[in-house]
PDB file of C-alpha atoms in Angstrom:
ATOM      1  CA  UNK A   1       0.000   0.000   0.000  1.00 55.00           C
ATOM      2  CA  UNK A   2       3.080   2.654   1.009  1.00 70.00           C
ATOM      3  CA  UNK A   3       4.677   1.575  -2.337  1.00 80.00           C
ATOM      4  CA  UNK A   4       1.325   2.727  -4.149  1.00 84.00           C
ATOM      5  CA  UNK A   5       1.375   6.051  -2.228  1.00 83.00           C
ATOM      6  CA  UNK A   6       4.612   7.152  -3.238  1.00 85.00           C
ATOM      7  CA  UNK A   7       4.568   5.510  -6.819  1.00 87.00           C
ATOM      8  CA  UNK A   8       1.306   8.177  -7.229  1.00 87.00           C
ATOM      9  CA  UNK A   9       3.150  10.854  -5.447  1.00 87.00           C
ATOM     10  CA  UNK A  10       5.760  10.658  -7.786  1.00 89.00           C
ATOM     11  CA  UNK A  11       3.940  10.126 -11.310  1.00 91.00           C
ATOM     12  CA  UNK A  12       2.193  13.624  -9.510  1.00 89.00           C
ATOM     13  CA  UNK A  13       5.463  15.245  -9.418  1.00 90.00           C
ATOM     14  CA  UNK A  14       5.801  14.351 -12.893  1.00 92.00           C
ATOM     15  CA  UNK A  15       2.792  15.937 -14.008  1.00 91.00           C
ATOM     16  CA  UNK A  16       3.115  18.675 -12.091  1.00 90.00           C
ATOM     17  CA  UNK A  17       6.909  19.244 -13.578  1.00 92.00           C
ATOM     18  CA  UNK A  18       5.321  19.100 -16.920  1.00 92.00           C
ATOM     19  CA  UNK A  19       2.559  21.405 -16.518  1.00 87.00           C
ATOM     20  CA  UNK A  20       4.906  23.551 -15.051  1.00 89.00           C
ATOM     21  CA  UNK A  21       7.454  23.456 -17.723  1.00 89.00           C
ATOM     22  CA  UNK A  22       4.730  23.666 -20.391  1.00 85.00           C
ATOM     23  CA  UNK A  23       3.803  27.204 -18.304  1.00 82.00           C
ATOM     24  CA  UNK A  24       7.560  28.728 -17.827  1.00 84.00           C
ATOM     25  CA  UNK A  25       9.117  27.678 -21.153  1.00 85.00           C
ATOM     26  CA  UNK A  26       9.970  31.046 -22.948  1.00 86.00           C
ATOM     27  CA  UNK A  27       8.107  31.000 -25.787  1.00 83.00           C
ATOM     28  CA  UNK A  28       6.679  34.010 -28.226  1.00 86.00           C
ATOM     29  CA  UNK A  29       4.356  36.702 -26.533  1.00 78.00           C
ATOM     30  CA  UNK A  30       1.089  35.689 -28.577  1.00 81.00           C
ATOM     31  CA  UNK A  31       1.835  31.786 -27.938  1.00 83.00           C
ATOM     32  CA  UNK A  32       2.534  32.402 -23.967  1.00 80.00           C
ATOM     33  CA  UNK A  33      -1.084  34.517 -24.442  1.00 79.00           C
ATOM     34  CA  UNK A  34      -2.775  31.899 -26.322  1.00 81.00           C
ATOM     35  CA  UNK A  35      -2.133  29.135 -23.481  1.00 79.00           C
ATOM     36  CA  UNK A  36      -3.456  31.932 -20.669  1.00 78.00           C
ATOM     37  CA  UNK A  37      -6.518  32.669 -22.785  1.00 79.00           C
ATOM     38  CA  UNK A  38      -7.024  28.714 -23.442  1.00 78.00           C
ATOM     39  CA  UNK A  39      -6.544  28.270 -19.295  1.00 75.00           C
ATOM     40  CA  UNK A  40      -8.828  31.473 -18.637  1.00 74.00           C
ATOM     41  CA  UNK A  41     -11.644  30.113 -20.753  1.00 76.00           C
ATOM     42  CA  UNK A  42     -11.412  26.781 -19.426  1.00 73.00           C
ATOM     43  CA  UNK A  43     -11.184  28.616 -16.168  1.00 70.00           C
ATOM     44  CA  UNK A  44      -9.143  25.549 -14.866  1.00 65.00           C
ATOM     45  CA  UNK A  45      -8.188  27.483 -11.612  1.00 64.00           C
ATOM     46  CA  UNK A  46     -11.974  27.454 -10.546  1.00 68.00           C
ATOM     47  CA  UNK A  47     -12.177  23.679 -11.630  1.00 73.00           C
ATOM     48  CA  UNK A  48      -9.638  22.217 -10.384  1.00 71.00           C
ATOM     49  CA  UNK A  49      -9.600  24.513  -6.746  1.00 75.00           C
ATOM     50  CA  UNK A  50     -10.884  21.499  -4.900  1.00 80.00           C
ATOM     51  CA  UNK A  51      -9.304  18.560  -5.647  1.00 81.00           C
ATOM     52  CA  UNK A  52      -5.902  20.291  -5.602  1.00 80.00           C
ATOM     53  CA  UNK A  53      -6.739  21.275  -2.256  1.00 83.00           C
ATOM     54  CA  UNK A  54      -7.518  17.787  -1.598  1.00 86.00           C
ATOM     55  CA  UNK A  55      -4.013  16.755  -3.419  1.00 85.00           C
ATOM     56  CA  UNK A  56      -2.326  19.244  -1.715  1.00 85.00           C
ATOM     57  CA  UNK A  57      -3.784  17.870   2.214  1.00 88.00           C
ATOM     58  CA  UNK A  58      -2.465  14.254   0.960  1.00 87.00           C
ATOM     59  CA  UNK A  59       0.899  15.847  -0.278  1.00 88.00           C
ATOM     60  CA  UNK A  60       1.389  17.298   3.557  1.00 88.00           C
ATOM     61  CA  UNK A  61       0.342  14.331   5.161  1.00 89.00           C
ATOM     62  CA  UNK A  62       2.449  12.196   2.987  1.00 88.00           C
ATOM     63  CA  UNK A  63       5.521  14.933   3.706  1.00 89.00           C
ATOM     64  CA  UNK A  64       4.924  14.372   7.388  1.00 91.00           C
ATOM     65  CA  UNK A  65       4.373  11.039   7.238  1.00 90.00           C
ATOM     66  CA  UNK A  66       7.713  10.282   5.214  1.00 90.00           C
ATOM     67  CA  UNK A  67       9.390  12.546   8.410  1.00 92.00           C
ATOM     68  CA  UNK A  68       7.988  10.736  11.013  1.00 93.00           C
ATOM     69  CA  UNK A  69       8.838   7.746   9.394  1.00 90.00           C
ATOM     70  CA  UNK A  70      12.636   8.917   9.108  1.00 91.00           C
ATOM     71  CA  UNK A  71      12.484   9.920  12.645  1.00 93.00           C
ATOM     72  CA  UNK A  72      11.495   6.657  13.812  1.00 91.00           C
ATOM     73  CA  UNK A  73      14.176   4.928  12.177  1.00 90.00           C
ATOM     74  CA  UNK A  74      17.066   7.138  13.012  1.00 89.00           C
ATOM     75  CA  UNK A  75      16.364   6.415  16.325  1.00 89.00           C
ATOM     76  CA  UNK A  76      16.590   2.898  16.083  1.00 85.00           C
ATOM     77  CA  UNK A  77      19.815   4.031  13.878  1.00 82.00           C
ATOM     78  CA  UNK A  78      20.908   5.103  17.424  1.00 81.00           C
ATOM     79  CA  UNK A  79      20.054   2.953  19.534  1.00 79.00           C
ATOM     80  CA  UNK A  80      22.200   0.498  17.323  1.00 75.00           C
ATOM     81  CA  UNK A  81      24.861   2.985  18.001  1.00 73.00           C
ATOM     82  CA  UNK A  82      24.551   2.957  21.391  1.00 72.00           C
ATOM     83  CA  UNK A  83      24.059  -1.011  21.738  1.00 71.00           C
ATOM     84  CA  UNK A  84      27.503  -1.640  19.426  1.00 66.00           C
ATOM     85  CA  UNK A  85      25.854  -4.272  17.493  1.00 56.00           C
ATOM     86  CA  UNK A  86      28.272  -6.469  16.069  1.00 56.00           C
ATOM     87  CA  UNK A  87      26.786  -9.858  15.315  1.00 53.00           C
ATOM     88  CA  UNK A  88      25.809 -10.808  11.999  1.00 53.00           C
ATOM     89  CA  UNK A  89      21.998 -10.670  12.328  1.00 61.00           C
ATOM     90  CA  UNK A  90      22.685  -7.731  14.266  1.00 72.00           C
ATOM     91  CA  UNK A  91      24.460  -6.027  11.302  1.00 74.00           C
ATOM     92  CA  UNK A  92      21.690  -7.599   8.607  1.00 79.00           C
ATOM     93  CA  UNK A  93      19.291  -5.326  10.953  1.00 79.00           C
ATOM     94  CA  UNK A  94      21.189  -2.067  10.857  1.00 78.00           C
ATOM     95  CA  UNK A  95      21.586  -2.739   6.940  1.00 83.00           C
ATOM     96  CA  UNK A  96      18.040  -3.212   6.547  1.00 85.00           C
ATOM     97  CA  UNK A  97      17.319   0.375   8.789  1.00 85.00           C
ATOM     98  CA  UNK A  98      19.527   2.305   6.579  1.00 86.00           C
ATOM     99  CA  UNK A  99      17.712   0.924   3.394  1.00 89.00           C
ATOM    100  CA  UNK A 100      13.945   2.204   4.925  1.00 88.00           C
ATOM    101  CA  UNK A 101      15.947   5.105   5.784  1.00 89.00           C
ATOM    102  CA  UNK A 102      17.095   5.758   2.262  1.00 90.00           C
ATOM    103  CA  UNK A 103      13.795   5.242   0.758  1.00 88.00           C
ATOM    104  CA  UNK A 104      12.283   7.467   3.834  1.00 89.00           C
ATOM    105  CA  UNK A 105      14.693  10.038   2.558  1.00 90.00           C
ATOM    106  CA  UNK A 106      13.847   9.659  -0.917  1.00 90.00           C
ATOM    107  CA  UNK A 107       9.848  10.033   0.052  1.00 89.00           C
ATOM    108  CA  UNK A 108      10.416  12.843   2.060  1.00 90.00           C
ATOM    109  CA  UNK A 109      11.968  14.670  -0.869  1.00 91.00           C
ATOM    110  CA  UNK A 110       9.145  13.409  -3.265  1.00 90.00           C
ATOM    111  CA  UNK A 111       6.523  14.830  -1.168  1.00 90.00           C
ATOM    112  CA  UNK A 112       8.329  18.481  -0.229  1.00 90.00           C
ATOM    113  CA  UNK A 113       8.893  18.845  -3.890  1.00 92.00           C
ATOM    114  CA  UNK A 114       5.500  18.259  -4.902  1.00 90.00           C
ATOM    115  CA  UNK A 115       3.713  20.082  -2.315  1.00 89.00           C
ATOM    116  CA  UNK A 116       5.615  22.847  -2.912  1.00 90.00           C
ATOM    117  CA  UNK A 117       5.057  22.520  -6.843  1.00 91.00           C
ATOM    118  CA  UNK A 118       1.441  22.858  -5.893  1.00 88.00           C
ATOM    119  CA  UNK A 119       2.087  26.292  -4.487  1.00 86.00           C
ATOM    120  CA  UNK A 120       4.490  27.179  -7.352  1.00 89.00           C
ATOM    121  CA  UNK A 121       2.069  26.181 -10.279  1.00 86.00           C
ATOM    122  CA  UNK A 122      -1.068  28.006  -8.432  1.00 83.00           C
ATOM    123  CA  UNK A 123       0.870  31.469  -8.703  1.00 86.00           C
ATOM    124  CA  UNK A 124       2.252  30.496 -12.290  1.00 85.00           C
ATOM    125  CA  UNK A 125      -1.296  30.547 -13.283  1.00 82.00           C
ATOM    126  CA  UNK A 126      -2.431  33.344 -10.939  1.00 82.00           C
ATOM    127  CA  UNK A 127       0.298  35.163 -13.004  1.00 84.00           C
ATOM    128  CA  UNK A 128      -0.581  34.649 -16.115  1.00 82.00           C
ATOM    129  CA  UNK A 129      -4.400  35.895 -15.535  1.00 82.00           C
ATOM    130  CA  UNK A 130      -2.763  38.809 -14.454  1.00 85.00           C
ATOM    131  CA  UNK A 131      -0.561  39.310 -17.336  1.00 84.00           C
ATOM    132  CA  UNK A 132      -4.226  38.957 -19.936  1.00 84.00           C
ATOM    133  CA  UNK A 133      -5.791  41.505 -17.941  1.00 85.00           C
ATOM    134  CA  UNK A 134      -3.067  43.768 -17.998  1.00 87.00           C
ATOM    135  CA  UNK A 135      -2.796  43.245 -21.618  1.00 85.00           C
ATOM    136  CA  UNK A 136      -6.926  43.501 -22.381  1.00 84.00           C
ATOM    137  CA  UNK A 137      -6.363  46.554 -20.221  1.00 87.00           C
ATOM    138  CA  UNK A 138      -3.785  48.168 -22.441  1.00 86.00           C
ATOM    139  CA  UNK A 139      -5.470  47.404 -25.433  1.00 86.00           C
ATOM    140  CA  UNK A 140      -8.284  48.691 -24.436  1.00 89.00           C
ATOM    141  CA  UNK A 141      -6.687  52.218 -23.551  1.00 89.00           C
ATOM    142  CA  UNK A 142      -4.430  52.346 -26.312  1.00 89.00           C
ATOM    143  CA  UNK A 143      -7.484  52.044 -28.567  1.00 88.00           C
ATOM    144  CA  UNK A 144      -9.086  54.803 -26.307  1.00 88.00           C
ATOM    145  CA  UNK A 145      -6.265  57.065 -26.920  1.00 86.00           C
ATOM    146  CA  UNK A 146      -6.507  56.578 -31.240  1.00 85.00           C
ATOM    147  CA  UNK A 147     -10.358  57.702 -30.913  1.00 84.00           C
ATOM    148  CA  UNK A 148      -9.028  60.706 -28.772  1.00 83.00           C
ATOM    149  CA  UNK A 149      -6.406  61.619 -31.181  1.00 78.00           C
ATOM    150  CA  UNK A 150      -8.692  61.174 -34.051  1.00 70.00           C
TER     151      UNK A 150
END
């Protein structure tokens, strides 16, 4: 079940690193516009509100899940420490805690990266609504001033 959790985590981070990319590649003024338009009228923001906000609850409790998790293990890192294991099993034990510790390392970094995507992508789009009303805003006027100067 953990291994499904983090295998969707991460195809998330994916898809969030390609929506992302798709937002911040430079491209041409009237193609950057286009994709802002196409999101506006979609009005994908509104849509998609809720179950990012649900995404982005299971992101933080993933994120401190994955730290308590770590936790956990580096203290039974140190008590191993403390206890000078030495035996074989003994050893096969502290092997296998560094392993979950790895992988709790590796999911901790999965999660804080995708969480914070979720931030990073909401003000990306936030932006770029921003940027077409500026833009509608300045056409507007500039068409304003030709009628006065006319």
């Amino acid at each position: 079940m953990a291994s499904l959790m983090w295998t969707s985590v991460w195809w998330f981070l994916m898809a969030e690193l390609v929506f992302t990319l798709v937002l911040v590649i430079p491209v041409p003024r009237r193609i950057r516009n286009l994709i802002a338009r196409k999101i506006k009228r979609l009005s994908l923001g509104d849509r998609i509100k809720t179950p990012a906000r649900f995404i982005a609850l299971a992101f933080g409790f993933a994120l401190v899940e994955s730290i308590y998790t770590l936790y956990r293990i580096e203290e039974r890192l140190h008590e191993a420490r403390d206890l000078d294991l030495s035996f074989k099993k003994d050893r096969k034990m502290v092997e296998n805690l560094r392993e979950r510790k790895c992988r709790a390392q590796r999911n901790t970094y999965l999660a804080g990266f995708a969480f914070t995507l979720m931030f990073v992508i909401v003000r990306i789009v936030q932006l770029l609504k921003e940027n077409i009303e500026l833009e509608d805003d300045y056409k507007r006027v500039w068409a304003m001033a030709e009628k006065k100067k006319e």
